[in-house]
PDB file of N, CA and C in Angstrom:
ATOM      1  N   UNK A  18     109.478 164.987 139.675  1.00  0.00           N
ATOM      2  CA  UNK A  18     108.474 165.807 140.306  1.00  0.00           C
ATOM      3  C   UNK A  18     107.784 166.660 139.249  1.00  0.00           C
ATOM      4  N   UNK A  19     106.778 166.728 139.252  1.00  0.00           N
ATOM      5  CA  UNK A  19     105.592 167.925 138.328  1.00  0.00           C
ATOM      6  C   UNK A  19     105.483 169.712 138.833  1.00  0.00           C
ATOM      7  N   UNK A  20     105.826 170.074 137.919  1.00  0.00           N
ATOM      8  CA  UNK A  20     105.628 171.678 138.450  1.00  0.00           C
ATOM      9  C   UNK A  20     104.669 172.462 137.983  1.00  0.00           C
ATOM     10  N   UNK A  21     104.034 173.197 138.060  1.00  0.00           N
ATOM     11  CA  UNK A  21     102.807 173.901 137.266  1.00  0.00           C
ATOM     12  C   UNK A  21     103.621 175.514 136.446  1.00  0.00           C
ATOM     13  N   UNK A  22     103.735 175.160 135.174  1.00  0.00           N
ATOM     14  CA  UNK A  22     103.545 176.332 134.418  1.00  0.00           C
ATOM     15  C   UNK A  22     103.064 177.617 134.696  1.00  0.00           C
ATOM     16  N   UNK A  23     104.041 178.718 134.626  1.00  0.00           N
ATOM     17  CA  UNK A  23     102.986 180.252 134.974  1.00  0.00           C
ATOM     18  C   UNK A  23     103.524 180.837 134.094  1.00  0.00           C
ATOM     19  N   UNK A  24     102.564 181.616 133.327  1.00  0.00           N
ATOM     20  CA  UNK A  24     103.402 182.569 132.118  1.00  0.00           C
ATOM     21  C   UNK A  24     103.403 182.044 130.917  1.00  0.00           C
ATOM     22  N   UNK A  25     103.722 182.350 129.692  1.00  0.00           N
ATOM     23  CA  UNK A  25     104.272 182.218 128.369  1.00  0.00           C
ATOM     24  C   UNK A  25     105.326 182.282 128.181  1.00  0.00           C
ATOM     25  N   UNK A  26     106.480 182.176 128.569  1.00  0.00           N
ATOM     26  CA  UNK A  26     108.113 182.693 128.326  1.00  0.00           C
ATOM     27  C   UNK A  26     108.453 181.045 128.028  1.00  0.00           C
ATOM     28  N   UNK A  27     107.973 179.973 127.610  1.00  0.00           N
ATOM     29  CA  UNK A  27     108.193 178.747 127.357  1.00  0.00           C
ATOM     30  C   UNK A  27     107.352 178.018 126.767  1.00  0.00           C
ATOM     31  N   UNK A  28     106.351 179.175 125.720  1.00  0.00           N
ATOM     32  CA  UNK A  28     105.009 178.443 124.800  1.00  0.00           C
ATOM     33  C   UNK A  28     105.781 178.181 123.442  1.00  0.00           C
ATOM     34  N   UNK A  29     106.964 178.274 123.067  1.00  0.00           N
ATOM     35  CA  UNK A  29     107.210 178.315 121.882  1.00  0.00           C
ATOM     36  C   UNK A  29     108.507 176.385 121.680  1.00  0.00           C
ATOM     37  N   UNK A  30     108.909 176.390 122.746  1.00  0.00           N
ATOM     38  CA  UNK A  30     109.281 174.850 123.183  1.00  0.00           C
ATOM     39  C   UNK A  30     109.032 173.579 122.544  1.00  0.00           C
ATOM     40  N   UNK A  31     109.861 172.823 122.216  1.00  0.00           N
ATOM     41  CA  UNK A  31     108.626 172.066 121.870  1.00  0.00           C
ATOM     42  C   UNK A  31     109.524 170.549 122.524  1.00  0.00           C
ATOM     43  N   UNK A  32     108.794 169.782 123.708  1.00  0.00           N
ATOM     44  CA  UNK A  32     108.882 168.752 124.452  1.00  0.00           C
ATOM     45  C   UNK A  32     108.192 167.727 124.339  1.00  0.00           C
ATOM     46  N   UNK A  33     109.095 166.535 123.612  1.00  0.00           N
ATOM     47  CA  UNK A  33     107.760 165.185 122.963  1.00  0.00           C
ATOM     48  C   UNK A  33     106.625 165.957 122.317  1.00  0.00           C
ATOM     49  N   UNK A  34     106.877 167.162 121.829  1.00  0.00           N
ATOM     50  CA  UNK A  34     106.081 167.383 120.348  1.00  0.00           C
ATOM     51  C   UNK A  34     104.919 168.638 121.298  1.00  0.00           C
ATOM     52  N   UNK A  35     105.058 168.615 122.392  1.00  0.00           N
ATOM     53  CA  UNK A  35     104.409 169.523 122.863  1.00  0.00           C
ATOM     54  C   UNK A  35     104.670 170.825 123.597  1.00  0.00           C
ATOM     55  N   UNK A  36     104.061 171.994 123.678  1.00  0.00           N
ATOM     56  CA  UNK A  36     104.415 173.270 123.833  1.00  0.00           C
ATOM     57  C   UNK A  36     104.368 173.578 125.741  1.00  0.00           C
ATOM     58  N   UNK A  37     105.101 174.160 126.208  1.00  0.00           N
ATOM     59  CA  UNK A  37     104.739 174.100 127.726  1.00  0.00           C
ATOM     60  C   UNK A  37     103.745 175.449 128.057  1.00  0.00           C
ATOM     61  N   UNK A  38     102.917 175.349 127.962  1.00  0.00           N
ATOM     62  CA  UNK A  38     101.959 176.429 128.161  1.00  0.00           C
ATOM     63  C   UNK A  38     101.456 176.912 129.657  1.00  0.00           C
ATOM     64  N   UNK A  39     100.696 177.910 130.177  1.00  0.00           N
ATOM     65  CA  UNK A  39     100.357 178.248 131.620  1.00  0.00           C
ATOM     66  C   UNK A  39      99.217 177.548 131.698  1.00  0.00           C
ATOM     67  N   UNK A  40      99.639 177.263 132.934  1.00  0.00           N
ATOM     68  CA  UNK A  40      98.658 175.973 133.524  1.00  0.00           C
ATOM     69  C   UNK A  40      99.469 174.599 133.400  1.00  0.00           C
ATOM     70  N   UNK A  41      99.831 174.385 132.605  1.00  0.00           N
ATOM     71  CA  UNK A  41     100.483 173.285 132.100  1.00  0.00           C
ATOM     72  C   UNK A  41     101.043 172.464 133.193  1.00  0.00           C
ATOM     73  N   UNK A  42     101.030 171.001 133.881  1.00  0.00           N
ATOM     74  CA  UNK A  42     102.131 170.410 134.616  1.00  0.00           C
ATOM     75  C   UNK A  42     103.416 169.911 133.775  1.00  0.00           C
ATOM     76  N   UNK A  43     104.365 170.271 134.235  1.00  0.00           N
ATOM     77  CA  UNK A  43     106.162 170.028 133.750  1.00  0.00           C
ATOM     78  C   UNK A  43     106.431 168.759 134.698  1.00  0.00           C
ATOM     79  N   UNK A  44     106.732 167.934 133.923  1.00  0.00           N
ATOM     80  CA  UNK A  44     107.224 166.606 134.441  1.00  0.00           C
ATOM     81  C   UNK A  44     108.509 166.777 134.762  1.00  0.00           C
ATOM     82  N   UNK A  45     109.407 166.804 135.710  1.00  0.00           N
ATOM     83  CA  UNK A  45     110.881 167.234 135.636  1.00  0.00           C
ATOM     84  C   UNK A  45     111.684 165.986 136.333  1.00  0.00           C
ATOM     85  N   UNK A  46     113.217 165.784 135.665  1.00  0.00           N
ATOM     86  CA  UNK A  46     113.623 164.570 136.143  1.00  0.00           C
ATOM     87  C   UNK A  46     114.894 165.088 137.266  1.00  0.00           C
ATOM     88  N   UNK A  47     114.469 165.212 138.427  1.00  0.00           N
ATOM     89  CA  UNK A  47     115.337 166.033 139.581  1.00  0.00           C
ATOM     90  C   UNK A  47     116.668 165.476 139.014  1.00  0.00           C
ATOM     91  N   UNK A  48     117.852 166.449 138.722  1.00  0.00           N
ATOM     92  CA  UNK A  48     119.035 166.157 138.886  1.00  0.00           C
ATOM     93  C   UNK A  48     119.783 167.875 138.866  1.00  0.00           C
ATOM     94  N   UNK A  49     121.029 167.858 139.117  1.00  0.00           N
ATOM     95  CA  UNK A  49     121.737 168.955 139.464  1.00  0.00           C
ATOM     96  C   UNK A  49     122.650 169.361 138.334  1.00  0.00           C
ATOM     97  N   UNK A  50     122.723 168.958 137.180  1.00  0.00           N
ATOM     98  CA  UNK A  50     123.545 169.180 135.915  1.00  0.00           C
ATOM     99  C   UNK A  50     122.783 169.373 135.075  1.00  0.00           C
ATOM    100  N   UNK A  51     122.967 169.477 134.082  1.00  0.00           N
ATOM    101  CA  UNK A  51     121.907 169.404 132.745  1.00  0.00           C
ATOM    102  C   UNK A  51     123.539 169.578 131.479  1.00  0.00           C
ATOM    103  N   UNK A  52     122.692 169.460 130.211  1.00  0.00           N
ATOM    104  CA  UNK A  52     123.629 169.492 129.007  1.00  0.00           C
ATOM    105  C   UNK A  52     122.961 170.862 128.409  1.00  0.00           C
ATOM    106  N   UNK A  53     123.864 171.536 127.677  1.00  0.00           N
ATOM    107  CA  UNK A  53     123.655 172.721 126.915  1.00  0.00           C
ATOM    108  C   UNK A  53     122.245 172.115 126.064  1.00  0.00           C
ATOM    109  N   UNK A  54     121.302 173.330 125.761  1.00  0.00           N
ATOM    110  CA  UNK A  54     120.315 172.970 125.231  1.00  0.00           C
ATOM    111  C   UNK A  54     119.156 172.373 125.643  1.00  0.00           C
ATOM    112  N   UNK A  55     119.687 172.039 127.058  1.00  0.00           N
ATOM    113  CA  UNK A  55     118.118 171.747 127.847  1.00  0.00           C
ATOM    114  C   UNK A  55     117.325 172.105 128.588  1.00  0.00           C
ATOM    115  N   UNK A  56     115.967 172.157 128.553  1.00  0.00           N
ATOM    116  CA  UNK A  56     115.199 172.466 129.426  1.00  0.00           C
ATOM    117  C   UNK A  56     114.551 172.848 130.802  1.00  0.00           C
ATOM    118  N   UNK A  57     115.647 173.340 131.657  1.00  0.00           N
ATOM    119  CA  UNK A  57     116.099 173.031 132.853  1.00  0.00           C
ATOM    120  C   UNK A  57     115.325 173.917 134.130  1.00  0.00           C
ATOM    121  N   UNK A  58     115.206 173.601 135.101  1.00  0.00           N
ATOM    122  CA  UNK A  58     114.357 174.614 136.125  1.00  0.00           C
ATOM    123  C   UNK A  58     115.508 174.850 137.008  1.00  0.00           C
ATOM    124  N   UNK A  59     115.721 176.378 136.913  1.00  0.00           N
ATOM    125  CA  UNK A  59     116.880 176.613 137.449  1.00  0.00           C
ATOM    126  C   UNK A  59     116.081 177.583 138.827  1.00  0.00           C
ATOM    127  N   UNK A  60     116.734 177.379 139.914  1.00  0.00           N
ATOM    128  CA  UNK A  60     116.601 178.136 141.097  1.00  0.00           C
ATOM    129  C   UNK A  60     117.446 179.657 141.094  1.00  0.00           C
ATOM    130  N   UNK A  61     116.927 180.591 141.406  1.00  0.00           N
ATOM    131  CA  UNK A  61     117.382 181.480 141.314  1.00  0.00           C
ATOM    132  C   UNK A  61     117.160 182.399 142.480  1.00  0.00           C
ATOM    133  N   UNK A  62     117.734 182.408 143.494  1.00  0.00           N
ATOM    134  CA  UNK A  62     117.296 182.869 144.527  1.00  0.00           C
ATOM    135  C   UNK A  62     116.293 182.038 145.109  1.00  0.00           C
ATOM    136  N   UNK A  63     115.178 182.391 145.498  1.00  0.00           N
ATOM    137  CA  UNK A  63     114.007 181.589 146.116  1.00  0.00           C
ATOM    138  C   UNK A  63     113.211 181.154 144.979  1.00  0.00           C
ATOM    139  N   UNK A  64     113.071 181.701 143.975  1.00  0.00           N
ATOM    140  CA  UNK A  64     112.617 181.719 142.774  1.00  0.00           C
ATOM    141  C   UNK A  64     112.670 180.609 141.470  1.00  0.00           C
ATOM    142  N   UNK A  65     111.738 179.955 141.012  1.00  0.00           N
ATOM    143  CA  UNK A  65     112.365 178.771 140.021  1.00  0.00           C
ATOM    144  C   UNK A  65     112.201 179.501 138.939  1.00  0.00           C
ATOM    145  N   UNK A  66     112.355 178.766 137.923  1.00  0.00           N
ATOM    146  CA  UNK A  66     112.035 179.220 136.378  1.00  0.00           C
ATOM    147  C   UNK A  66     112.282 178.113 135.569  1.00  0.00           C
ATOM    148  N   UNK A  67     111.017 177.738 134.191  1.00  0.00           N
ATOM    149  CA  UNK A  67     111.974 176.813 133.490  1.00  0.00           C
ATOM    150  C   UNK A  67     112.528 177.722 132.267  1.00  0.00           C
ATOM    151  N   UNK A  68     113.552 177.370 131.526  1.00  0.00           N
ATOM    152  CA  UNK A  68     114.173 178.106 130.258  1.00  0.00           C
ATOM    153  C   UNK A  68     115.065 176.860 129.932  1.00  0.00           C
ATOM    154  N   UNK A  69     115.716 177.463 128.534  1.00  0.00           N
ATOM    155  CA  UNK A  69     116.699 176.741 127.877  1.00  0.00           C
ATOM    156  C   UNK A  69     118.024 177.242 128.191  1.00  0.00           C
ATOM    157  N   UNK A  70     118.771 175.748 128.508  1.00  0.00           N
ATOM    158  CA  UNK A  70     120.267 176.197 129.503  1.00  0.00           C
ATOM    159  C   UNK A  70     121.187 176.925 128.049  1.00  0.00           C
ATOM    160  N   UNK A  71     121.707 177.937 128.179  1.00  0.00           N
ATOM    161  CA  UNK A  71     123.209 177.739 127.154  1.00  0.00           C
ATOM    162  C   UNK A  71     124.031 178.133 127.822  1.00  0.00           C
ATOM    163  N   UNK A  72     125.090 177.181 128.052  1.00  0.00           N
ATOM    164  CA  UNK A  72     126.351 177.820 128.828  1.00  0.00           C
ATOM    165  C   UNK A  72     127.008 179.344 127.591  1.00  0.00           C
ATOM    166  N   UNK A  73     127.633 179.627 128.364  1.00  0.00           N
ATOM    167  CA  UNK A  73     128.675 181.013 127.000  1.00  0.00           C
ATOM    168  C   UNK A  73     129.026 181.403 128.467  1.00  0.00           C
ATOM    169  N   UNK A  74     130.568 181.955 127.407  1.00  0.00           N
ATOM    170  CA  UNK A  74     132.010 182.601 128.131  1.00  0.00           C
ATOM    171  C   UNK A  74     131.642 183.372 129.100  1.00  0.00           C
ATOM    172  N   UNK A  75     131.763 182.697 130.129  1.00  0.00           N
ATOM    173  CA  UNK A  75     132.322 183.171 131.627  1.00  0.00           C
ATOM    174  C   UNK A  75     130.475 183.491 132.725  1.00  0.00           C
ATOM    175  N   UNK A  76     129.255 183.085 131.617  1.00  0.00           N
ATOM    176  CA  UNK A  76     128.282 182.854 131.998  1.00  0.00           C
ATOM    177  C   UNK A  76     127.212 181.926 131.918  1.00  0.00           C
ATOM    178  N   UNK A  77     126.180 182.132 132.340  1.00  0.00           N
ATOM    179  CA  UNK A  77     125.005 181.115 131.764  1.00  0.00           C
ATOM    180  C   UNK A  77     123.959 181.793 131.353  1.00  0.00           C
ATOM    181  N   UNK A  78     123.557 181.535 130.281  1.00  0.00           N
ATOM    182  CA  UNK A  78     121.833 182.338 129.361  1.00  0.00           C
ATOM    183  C   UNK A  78     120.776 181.221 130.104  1.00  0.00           C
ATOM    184  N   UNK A  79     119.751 181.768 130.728  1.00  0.00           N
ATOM    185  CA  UNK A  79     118.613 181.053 130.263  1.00  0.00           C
ATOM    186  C   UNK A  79     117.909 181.885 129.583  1.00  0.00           C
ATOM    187  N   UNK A  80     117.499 181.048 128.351  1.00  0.00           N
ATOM    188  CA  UNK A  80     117.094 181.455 126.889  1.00  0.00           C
ATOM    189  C   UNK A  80     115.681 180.706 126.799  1.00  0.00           C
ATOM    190  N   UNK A  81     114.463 182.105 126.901  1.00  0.00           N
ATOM    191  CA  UNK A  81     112.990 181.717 127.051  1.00  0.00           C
ATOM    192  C   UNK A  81     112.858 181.224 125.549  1.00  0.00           C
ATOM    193  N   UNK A  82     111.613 180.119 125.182  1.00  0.00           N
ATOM    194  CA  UNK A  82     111.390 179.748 124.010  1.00  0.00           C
ATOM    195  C   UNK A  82     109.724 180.393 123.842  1.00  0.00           C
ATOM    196  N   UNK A  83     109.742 181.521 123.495  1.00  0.00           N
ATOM    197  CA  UNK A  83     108.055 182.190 123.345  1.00  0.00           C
ATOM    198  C   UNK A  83     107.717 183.208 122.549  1.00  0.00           C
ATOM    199  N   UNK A  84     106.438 182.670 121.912  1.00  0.00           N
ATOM    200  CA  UNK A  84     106.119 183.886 120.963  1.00  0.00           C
ATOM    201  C   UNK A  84     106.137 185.341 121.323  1.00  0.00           C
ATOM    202  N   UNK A  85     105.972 185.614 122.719  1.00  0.00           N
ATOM    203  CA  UNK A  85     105.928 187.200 123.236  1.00  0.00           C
ATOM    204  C   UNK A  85     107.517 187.500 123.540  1.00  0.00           C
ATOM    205  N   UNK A  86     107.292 188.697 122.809  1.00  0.00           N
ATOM    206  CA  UNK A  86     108.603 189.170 122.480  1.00  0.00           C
ATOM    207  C   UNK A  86     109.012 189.879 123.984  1.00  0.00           C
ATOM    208  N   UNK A  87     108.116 189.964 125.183  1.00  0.00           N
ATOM    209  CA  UNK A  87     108.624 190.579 126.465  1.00  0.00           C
ATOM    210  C   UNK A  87     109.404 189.615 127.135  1.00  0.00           C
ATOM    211  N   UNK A  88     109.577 188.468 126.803  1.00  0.00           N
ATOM    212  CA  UNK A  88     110.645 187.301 127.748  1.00  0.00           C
ATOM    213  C   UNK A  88     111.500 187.524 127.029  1.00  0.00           C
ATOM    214  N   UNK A  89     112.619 188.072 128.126  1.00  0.00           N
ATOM    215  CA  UNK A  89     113.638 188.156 127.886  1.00  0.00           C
ATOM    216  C   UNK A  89     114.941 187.153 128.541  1.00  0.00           C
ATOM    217  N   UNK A  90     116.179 186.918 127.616  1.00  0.00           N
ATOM    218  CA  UNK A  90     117.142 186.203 128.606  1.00  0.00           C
ATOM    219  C   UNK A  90     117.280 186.638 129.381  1.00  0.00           C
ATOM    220  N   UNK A  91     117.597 185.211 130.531  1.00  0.00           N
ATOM    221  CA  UNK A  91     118.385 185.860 132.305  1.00  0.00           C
ATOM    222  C   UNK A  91     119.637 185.204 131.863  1.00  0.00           C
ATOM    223  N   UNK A  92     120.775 186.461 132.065  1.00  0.00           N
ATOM    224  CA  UNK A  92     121.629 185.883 132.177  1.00  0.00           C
ATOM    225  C   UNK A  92     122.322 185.461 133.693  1.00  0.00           C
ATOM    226  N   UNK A  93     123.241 184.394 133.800  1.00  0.00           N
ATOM    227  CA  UNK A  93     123.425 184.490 135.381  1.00  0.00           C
ATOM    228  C   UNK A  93     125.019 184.040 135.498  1.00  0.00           C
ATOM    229  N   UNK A  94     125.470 184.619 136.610  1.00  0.00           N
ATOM    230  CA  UNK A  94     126.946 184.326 136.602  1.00  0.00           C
ATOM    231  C   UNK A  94     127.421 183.818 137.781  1.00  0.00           C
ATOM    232  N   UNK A  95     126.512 184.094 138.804  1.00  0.00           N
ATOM    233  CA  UNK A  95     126.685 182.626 139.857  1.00  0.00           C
ATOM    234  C   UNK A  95     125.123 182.738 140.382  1.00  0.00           C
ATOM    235  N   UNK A  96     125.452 182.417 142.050  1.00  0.00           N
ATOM    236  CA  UNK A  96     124.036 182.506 142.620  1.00  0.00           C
ATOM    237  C   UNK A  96     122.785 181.688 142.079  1.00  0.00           C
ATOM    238  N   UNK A  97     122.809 180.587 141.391  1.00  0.00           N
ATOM    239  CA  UNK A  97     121.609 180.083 140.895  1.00  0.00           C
ATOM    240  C   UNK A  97     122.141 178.324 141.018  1.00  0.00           C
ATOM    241  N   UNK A  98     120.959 177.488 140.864  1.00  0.00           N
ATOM    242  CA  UNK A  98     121.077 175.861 141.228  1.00  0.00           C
ATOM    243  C   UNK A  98     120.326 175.282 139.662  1.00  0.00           C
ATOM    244  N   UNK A  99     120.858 174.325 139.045  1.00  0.00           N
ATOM    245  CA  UNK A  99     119.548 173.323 138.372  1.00  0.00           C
ATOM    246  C   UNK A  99     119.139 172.457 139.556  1.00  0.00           C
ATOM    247  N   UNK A 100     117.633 172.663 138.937  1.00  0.00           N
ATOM    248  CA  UNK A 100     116.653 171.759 140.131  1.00  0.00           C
ATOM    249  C   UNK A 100     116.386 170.377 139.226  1.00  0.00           C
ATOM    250  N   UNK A 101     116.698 170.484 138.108  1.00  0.00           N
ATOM    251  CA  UNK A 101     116.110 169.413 137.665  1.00  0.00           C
ATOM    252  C   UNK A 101     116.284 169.225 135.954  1.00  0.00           C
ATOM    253  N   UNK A 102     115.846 168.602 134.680  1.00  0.00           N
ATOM    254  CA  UNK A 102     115.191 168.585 132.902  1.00  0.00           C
ATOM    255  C   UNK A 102     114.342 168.534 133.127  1.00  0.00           C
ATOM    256  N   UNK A 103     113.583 169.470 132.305  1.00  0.00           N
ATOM    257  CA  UNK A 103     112.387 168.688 131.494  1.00  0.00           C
ATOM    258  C   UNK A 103     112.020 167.348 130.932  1.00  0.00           C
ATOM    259  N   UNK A 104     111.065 167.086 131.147  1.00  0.00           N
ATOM    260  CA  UNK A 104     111.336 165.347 130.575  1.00  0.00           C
ATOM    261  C   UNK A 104     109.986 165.636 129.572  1.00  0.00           C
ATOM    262  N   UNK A 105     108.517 165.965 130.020  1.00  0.00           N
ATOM    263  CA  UNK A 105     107.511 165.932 129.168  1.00  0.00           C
ATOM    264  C   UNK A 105     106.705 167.061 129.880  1.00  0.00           C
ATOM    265  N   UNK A 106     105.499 167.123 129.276  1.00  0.00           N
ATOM    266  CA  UNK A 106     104.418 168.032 129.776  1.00  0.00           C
ATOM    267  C   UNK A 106     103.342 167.648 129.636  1.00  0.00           C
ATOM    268  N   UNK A 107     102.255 167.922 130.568  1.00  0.00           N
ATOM    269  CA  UNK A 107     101.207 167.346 130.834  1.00  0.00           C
ATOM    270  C   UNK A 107     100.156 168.151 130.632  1.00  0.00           C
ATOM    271  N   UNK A 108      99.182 168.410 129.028  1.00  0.00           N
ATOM    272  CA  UNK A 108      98.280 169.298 128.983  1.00  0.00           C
ATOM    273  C   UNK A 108      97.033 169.798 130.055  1.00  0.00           C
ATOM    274  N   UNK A 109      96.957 171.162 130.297  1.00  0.00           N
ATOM    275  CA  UNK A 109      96.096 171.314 131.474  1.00  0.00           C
ATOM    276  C   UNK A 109      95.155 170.873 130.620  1.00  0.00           C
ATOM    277  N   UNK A 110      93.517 170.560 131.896  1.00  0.00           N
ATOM    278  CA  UNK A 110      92.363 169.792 131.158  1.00  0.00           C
ATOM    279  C   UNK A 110      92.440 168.937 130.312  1.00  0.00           C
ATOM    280  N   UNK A 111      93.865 168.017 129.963  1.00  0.00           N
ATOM    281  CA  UNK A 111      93.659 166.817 129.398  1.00  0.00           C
ATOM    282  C   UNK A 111      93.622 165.555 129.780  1.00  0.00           C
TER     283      UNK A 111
END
């Protein structure tokens, strides 16, 4: 499924060589696991987000990849789902 990009907290990324920017469609490959280090759209309440998964002791980081220094990690310790990876991105207006 394709999701539309909002924000900068994932311009610094880099997916098949490209940056996920706002506006951007996120190609995502629905599954419920992911591996440390990936790209993942995690549900968080009603709320999605994409970030980079890192598991660590006794929690989970999602760890934004962006030049603006205001995205900050979420860390989370339950309460949240993977919806899906990243697989590619689809430049807006291209």
């Amino acid at each position: 499924f394709f999701l539309r990009a909002v924000g900068d907290s994932m311009n610094d990324a880099r997916i098949s060589g490209k940056t996920i920017d706002d506006g951007d469609f996120v190609l995502i490959k629905k599954q419920q696991t992911a591996n440390p280090g990936n790209r993942v759209v995690a549900l968080i309440g009603d709320e999605a987000t994409i970030k980079k998964l890192v598991p660590e002791d006794g929690h989970v980081r999602l760890q934004p990849e962006s030049t603006n220094p205001k995205n900050k990690p979420i860390l989370l310790f339950d309460d949240f789902s993977i919806q899906g990876v990243v697989s590619d991105v689809i430049k807006k207006g291209k």
